[in-house]
XYZ file of C-alpha atoms in Angstrom:
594
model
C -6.043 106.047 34.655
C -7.848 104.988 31.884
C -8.261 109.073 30.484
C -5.556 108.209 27.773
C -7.319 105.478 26.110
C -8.796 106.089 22.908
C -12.237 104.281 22.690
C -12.595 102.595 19.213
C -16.226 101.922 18.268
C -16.473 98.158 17.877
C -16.161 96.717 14.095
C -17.502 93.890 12.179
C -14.498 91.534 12.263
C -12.604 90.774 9.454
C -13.128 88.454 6.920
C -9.969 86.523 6.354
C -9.214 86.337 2.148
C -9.231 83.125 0.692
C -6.702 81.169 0.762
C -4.758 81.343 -2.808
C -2.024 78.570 -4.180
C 0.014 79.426 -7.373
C -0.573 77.279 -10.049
C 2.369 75.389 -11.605
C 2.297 77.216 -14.515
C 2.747 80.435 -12.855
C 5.704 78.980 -10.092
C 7.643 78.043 -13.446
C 7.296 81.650 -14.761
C 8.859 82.952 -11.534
C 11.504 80.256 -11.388
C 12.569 81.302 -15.215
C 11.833 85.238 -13.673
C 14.634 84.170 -10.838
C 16.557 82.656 -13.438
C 16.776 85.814 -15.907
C 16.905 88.162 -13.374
C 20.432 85.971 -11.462
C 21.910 85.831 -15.387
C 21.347 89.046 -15.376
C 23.200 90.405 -12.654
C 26.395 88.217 -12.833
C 26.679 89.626 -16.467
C 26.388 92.952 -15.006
C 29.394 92.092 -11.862
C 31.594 90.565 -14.894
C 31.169 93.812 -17.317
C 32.220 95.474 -14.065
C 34.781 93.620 -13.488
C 36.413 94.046 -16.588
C 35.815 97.916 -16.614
C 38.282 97.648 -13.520
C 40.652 95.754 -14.539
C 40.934 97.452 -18.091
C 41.276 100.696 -16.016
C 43.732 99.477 -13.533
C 45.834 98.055 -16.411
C 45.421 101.479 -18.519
C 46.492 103.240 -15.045
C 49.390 101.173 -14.019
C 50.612 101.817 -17.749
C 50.363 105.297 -17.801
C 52.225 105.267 -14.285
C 54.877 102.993 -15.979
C 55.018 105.256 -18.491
C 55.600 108.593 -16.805
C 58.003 106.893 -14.589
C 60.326 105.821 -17.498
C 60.375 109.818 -18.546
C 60.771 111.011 -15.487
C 63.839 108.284 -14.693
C 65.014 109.198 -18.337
C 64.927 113.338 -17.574
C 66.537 112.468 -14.463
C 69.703 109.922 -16.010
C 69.829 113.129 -18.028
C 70.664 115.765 -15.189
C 73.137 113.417 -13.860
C 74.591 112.773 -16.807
C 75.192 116.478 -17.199
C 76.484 116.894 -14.028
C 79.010 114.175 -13.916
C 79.960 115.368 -17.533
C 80.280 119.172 -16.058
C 82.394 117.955 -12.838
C 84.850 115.272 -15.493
C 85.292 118.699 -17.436
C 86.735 120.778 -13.940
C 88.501 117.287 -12.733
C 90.669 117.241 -15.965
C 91.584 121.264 -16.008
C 92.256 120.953 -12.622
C 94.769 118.105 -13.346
C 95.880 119.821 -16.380
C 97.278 122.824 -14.190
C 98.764 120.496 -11.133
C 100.509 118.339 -14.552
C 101.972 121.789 -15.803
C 103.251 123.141 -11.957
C 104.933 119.741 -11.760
C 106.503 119.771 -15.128
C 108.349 122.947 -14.141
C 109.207 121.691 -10.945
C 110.736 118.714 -12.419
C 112.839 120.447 -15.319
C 114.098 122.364 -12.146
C 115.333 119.616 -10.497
C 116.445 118.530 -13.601
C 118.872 121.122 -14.587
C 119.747 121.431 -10.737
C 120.597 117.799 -10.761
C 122.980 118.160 -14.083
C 124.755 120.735 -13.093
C 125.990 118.734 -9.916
C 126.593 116.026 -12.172
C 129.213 117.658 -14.180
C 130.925 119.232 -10.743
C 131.349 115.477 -9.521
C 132.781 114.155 -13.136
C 135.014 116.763 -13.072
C 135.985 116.634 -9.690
C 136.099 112.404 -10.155
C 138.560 113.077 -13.306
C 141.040 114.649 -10.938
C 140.804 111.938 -8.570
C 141.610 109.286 -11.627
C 144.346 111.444 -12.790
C 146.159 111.685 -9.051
C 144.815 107.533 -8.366
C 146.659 106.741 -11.533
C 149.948 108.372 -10.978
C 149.973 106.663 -7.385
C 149.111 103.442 -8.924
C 151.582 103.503 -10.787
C 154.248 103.833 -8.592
C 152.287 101.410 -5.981
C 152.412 98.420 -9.019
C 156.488 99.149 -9.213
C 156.586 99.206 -5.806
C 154.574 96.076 -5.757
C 156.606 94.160 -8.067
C 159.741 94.498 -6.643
C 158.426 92.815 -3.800
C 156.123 90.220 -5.329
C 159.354 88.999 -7.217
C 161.220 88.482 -3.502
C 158.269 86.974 -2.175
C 158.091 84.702 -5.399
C 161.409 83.386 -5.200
C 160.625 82.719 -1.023
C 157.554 81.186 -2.140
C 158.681 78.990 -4.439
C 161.051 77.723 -2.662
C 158.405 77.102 0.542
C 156.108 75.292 -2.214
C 158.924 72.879 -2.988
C 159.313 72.207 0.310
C 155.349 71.918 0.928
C 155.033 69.853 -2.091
C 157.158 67.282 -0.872
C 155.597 66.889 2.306
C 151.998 67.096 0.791
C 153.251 64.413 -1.353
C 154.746 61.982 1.227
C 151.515 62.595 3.403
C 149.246 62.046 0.030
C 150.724 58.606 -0.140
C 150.397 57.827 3.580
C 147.062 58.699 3.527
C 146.236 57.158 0.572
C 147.270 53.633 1.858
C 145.678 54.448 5.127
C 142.352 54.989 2.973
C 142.886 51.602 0.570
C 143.167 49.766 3.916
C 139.753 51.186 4.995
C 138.344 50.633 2.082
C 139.268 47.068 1.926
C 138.955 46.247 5.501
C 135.527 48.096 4.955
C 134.557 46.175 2.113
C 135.291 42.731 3.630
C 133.117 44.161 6.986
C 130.412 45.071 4.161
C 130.772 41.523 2.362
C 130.810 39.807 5.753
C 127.465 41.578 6.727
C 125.804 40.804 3.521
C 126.800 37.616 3.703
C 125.493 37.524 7.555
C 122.198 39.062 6.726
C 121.509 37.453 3.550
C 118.045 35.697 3.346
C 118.377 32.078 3.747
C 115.917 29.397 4.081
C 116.345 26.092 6.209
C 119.407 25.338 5.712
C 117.958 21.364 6.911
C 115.566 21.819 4.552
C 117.819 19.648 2.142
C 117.837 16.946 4.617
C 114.152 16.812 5.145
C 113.836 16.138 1.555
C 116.676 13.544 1.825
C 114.337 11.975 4.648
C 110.954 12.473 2.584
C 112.497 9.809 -0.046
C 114.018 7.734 2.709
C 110.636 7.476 3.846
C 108.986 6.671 0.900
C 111.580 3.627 0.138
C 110.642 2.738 4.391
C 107.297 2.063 2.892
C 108.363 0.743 -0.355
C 110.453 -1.854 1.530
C 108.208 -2.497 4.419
C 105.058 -3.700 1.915
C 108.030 -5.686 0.183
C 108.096 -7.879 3.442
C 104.525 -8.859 2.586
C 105.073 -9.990 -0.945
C 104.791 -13.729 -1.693
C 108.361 -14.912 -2.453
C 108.051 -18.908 -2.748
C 109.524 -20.501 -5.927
C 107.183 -23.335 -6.022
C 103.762 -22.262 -5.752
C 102.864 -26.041 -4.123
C 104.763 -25.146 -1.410
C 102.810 -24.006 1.772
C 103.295 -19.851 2.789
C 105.070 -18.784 5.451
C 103.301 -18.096 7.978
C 105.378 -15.469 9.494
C 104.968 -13.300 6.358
C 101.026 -13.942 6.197
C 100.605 -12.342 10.313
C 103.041 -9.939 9.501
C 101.063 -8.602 6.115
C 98.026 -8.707 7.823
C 99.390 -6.977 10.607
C 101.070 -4.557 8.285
C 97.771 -4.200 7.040
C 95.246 -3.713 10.273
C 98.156 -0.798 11.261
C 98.142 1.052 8.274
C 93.938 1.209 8.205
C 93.421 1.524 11.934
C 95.709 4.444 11.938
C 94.194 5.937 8.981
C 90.857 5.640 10.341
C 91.634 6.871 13.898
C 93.028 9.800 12.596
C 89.751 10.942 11.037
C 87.771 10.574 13.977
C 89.551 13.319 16.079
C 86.468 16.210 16.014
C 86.113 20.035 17.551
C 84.094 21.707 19.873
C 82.434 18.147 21.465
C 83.360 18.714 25.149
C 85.909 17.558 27.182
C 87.233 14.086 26.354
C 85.883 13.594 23.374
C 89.157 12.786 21.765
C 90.261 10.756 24.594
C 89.253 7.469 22.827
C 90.642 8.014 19.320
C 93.756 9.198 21.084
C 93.921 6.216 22.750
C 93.032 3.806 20.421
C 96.212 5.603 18.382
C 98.792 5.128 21.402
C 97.088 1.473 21.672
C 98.071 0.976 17.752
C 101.432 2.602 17.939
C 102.371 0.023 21.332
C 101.459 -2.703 19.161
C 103.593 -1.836 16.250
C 106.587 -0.960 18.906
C 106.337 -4.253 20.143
C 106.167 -6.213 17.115
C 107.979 -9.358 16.709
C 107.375 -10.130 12.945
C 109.722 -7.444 10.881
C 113.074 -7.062 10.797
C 114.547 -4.118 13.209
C 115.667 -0.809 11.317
C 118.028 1.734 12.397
C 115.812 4.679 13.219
C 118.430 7.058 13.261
C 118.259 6.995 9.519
C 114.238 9.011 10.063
C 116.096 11.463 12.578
C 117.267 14.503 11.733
C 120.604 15.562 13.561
C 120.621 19.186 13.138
C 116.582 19.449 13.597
C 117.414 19.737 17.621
C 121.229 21.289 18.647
C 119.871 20.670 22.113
C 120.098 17.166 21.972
C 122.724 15.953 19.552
C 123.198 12.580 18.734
C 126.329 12.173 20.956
C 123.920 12.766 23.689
C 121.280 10.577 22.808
C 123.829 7.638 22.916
C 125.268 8.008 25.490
C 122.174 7.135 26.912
C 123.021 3.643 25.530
C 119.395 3.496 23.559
C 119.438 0.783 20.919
C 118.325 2.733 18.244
C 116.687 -0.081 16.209
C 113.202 -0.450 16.229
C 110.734 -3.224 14.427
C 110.339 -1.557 10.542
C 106.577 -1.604 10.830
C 106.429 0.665 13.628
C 109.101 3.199 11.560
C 106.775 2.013 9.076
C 103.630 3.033 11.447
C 104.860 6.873 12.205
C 104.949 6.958 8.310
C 101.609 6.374 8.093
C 100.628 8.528 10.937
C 102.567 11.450 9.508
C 100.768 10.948 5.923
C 97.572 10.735 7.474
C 97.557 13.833 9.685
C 99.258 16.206 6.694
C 96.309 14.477 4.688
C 93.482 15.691 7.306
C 95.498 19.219 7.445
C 95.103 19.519 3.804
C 91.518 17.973 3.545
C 89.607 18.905 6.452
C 91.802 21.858 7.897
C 91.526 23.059 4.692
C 87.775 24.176 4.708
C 87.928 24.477 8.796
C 91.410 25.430 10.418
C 90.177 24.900 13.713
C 89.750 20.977 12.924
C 93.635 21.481 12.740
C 93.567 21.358 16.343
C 92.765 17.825 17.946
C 94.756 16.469 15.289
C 97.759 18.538 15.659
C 97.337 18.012 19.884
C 97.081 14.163 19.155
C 100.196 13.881 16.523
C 102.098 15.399 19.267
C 101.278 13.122 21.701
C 102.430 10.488 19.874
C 105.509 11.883 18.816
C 106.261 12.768 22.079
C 105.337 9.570 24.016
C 109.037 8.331 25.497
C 108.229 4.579 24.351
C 108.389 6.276 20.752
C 111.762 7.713 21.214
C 114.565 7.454 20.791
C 117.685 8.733 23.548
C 115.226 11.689 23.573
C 114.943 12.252 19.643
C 111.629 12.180 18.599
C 110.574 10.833 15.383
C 108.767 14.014 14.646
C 111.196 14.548 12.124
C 109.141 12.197 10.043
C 106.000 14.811 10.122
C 108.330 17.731 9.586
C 109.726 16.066 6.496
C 106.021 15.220 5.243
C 105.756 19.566 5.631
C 108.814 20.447 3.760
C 107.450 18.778 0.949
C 103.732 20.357 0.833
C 104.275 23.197 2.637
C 108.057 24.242 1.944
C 107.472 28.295 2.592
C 107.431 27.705 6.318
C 110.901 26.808 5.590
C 112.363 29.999 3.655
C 111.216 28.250 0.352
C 109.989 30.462 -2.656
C 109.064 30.754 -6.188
C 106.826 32.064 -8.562
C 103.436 30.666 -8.851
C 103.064 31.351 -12.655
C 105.852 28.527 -13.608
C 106.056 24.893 -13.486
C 109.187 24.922 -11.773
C 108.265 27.674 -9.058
C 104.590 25.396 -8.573
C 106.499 22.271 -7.511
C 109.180 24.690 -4.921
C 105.907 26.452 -3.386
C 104.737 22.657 -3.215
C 101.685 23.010 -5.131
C 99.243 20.413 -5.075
C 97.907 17.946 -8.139
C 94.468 16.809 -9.128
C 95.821 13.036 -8.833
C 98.954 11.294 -9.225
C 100.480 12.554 -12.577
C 97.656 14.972 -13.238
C 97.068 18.584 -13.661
C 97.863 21.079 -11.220
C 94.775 22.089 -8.891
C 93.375 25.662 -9.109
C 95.003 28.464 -7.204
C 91.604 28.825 -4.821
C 92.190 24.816 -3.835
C 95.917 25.469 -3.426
C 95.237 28.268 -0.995
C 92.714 25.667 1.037
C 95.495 23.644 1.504
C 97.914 25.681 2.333
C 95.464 27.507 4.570
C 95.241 23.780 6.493
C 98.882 22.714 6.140
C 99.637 26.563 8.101
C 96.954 25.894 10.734
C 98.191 22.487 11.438
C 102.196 23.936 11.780
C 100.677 26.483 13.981
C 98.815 23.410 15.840
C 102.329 21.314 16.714
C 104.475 24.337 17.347
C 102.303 26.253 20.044
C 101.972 23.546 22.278
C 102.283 24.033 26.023
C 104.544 21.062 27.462
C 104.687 22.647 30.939
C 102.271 20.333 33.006
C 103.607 17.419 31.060
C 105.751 14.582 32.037
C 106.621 14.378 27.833
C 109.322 16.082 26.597
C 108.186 18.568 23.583
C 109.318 17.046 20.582
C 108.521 20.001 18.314
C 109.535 23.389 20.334
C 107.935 26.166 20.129
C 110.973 28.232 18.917
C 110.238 26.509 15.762
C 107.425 28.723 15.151
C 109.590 31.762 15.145
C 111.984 30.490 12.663
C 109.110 29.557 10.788
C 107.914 33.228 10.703
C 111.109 34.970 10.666
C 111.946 32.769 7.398
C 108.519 33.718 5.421
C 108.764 37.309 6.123
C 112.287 37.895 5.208
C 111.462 36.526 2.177
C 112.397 39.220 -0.655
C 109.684 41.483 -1.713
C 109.808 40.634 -5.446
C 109.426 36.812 -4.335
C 106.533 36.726 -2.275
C 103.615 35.252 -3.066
C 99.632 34.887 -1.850
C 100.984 31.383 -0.809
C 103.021 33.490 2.014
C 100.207 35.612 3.162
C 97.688 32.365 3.653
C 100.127 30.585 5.310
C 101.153 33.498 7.738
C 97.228 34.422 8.109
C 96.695 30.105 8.872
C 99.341 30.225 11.400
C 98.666 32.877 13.537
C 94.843 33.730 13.385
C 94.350 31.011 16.317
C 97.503 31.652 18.798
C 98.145 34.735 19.324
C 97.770 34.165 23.163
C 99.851 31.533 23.076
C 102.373 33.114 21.052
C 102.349 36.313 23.560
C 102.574 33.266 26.652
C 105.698 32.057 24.772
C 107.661 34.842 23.409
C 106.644 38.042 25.518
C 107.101 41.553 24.457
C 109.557 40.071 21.489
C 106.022 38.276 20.550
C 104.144 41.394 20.800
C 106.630 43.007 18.517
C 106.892 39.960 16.149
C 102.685 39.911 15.569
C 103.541 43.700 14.840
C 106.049 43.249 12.401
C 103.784 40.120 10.785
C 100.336 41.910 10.592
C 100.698 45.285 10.696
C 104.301 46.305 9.086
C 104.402 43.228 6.666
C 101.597 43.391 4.867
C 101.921 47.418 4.317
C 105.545 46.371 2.478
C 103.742 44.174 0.539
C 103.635 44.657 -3.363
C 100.674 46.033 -5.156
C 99.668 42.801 -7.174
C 99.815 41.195 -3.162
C 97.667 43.433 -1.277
C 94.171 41.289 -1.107
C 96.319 38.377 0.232
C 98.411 41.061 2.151
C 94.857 42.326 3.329
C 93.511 39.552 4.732
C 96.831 38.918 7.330
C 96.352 42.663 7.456
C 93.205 42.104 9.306
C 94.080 40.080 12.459
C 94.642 43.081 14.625
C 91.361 44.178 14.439
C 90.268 40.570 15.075
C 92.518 39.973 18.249
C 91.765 43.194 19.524
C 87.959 42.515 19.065
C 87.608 38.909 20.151
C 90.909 38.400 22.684
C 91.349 42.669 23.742
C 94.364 41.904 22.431
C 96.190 45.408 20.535
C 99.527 44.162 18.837
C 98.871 47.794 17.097
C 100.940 49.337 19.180
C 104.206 52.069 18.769
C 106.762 49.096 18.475
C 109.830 51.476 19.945
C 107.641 51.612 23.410
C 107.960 47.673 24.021
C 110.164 46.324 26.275
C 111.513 42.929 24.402
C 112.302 39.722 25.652
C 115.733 38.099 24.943
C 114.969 34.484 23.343
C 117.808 32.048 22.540
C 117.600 29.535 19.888
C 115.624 26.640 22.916
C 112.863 29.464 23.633
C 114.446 29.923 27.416
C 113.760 33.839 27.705
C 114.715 36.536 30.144
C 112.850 39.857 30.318
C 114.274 43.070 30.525
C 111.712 44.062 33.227
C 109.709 41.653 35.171
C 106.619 43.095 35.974
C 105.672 43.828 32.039
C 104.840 40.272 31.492
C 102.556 39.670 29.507
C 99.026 38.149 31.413
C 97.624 34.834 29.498
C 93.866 33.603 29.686
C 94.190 30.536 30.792
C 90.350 29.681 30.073
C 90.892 29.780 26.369
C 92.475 27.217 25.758
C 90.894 24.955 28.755
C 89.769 22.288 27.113
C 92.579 21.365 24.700
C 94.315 21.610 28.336
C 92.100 18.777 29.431
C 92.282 16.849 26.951
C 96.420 16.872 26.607
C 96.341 15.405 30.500
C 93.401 13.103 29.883
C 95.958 12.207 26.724
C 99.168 11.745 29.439
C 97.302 9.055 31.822
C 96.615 6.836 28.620
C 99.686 4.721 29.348
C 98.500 3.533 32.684
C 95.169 2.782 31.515
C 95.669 0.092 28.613
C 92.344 -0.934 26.526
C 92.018 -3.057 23.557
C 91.367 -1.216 20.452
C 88.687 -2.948 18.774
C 87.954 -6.402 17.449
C 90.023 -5.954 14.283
C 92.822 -5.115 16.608
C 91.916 -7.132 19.496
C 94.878 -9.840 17.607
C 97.552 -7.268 17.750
């Protein structure tokens, strides 16, 4: 086992060296060494480098090179060969050009020598056509002259007939004409635009009104001749009284708020009726015949024939005429101050006006003095009566019943005439769509009133509108369009159609941002109510309305459906409004005397 083993005689063992450690002299010497030996080599990779690249440049030029000769030789053989096949293309077409030409010169010579056969052949014809002509056109005139002399005669006779029925027929037509031209004049005179025709009247009444309160403060005056002697004191209570009414009312009026809740213009409204009783039963001022504050015309339904023969004494003490003055002033005043910036605020004072107005102890035989109010609104607000004019001119400023900065004074701006027109619109809109169906009142102001109001503004011409129209329309509307739909049916639908969709599109161009923002109730009512008056106008079923609102629809069951809960609280407070005359309060202190 062991056999293979070389036996090695035993040595001395090995000495190991000393240990030797560079010196730092010699470990720089190799650093530099490393240093030399790296510089040396990169400038030996870069002198490489550029040998290659110098050669692949050198290559790729030489390749670029041959290839342009070689491309150049070969644009050269193509050449030739396109040249050499141009060369057989033209001597072919050369020959095919010369077997045509022959062909042609053929035909040619083919084609004149059947051209002579037919002119000869045609010549004979002519000559043989002729010579029967000829004795066709003596033929002929033998017998046009016997047909003349028959004709003749038949045109005399024709004439005369032609004649006689010329003259019929031309009476029969100047008849037409006529009777067609009085049916034309009659229609134009049926369809021209006209405004109120009261309207005249209520500004009869707005002076009347003025000299009621010019006379009624008379009363108050001191008239004794000798100032030692004592007053009367029958004009003292009744100048005080005068007074306390004209400043209570004021003041009432501007306590009516929105949005507070049920009942919260139950007191205010009140307090008002409370006022109104007092002046009713004063005992102070001489009676006045109211009659002269009514407008007869303003309700066909109850004419003053009816109203006496109710056998109501139509005098009443002046200071309550003098009272509904005062009221009338001071709710067009909140229209056009409050309303003005808010026409929602329109509302409770509009709701309470109307219950005064309408309250039977303030009537007369069933006439309202409502009239009163209206008049006040023919004068600041006349286009809700047909009125117009332009807004540029003096004279068209006091017809659109523009407003001035004081007694006397300038004319307000245009944006402060639009606020109040804006407020006088939403209070109109507030008195003429108001339900009277759960009330024991009679509705002084009906709501067919409204629609005479519209149907006069937008039948206005088209070159005499004016942004007054459009903020009035806008005022009126934007806040009733259920109710208007409750009152007036599919003939309402169709009237908010023509109003804010159709209208404003006729409107002209200097118009259209007033005309816009009518424009945009639609969307509004659709948004807020689901309401769509967008709709194709020939697909609604309308309504007939007669001039006292009583309607009858064409089919039943498309009535339209009303949200009661929208209007729920003005509901509320109209019957909280209709029990005020069984519960009787004192005013306040200052009225306590009344």
């Amino acid at each position: 086992m062991f056999s293979s083993i070389k036996m090695v005689p035993r040595r001395q063992p090995i000495r190991q060296p000393r240990e030797w450690t560079p010196t730092d002299d010699m470990n720089e010497k190799i650093r530099q060494y490393n240093l030399r030996q790296l510089a040396l080599f990169r400038q030996i990779k870069e002198d490489s480098d550029k040998f290659k690249a110098k050669r692949d440049a050198e290559l790729a030029a030489s390749t670029a090179k041959h290839n342009a000769v070689r491309e150049e030789v070969m644009q050269w053989i193509r050449d030739e060969q396109e040249r050499e096949k141009r060369a057989e293309e033209e001597k072919r077409q050369r020959q095919l050009r010369l077997v045509e030409e022959a062909r042609l010169e053929k035909l040619r010579l083919e084609e004149e020598e059947r051209r002579r056969e037919a002119e000869r052949v045609a010549e004979e014809a002519r000559r043989r056509a002729e010579a029967e002509e000829e004795l066709r056109r003596a033929h002929e005139a033998a017998v046009a002259e016997a047909k003349r002399v028959i004709e003749e005669q038949e045109r005399a006779r024709l004439l005369a007939i032609q004649q006689a029925e010329e003259e019929r027929l031309r009476r029969e037509a100047e008849a037409a004409a006529a009777a067609q031209a009085a049916a034309e004049a009659e229609e134009r005179e049926r369809t021209r635009f006209r405004p109120d025709p009261l309207h005249p009247a209520y500004v009869d009444l707005h002076q009347r009104l003025k000299q009621l309160r010019h006379d009624t403060v008379e009363l108050t005056k001191d008239r004794r001749t000798n100032p030692n002697m004592p007053p009367d004191e029958r004009q003292v209570r009744a100048k005080q009284f005068i007074g306390d009414v004209r400043r209570e009312i004021r003041k009432i009026v501007g306590q009516f708020v929105v949005g507070k809740g049920r009942g919260a213009n139950s007191v205010p409204t009140r307090n008002l009726i409370m006022v109104l009783k007092a002046a009713r039963d004063d005992k102070l001022t001489p009676l006045v015949d109211c009659r002269h504050f009514i407008i007869e015309g303003s309700r066909p339904d109850i004419p003053f024939s009816s109203a006496s023969q109710q056998h109501a004494d139509p005098n009443m003490p002046a200071v309550f005429l003098y009272a509904m003055n005062i009221l009338a002033k001071a709710v067009v005043s909140q229209w056009s101050n409050e309303a003005s910036v808010h026409p929602k605020k329109a509302q409770p004072v509009g709701i309470a006006a109307m219950h005064a107005f309408s309250t039977r102890e303030f009537c007369w035989g069933g006439r309202s003095l409502i009239d009163m109010l209206i008049a006040k609104m023919h004068k600041v607000c006349p286009v809700l009566f047909g009125i117009y004019g332009p807004e540029e001119t003096e004279e068209g400023k006091v017809l659109l019943g523009w407003a001035r900065d004081g007694r006397g004074g300038p004319w307000v701006p245009t944006m402060r005439h639009h606020e109040i027109q804006c407020g006088l619109g939403a209070g109109f809109g507030a008195i003429a769509m108001r339900n009277f169906s759960k009330s024991r009142n009679e509705n002084p102001f009906p709501n067919w009133n409204m629609w005479n109001s519209l149907s006069w503004m937008v039948k206005v011409p088209l070159d005499e509108l004016t942004s007054t129209h459009f903020v009035v329309l806008k005022a009126m509307l934007e806040g009733h369009c259920m109710r208007f739909l409750e009152f007036f049916g599919d003939l309402g639908r169709r009237g908010l159609w023509d109003i804010t969709v159709d209208f404003p599109k006729r409107a002209p161009h200097a118009l259209r941002s007033a005309a816009g923002a009518l424009g945009i109730l639609p969307d509004l009512w659709k948004r807020d109510l689901g309401v769509d008056v967008r709709m194709d106008p020939t697909k609604i079923r309308y309504r007939v309305v007669d001039y006292e609102g009583d309607s009858e629809m064409t089919d039943p069951d498309d009535e339209v459906e009303y949200d009661e809960d929208e209007d729920e609280d003005e509901e509320q407070q109209m019957e909280e409004m209709m029990m005020m005359q069984e519960q009787p309060e004192i005013v306040d202190s200052e009225m306590s005397d009344v």
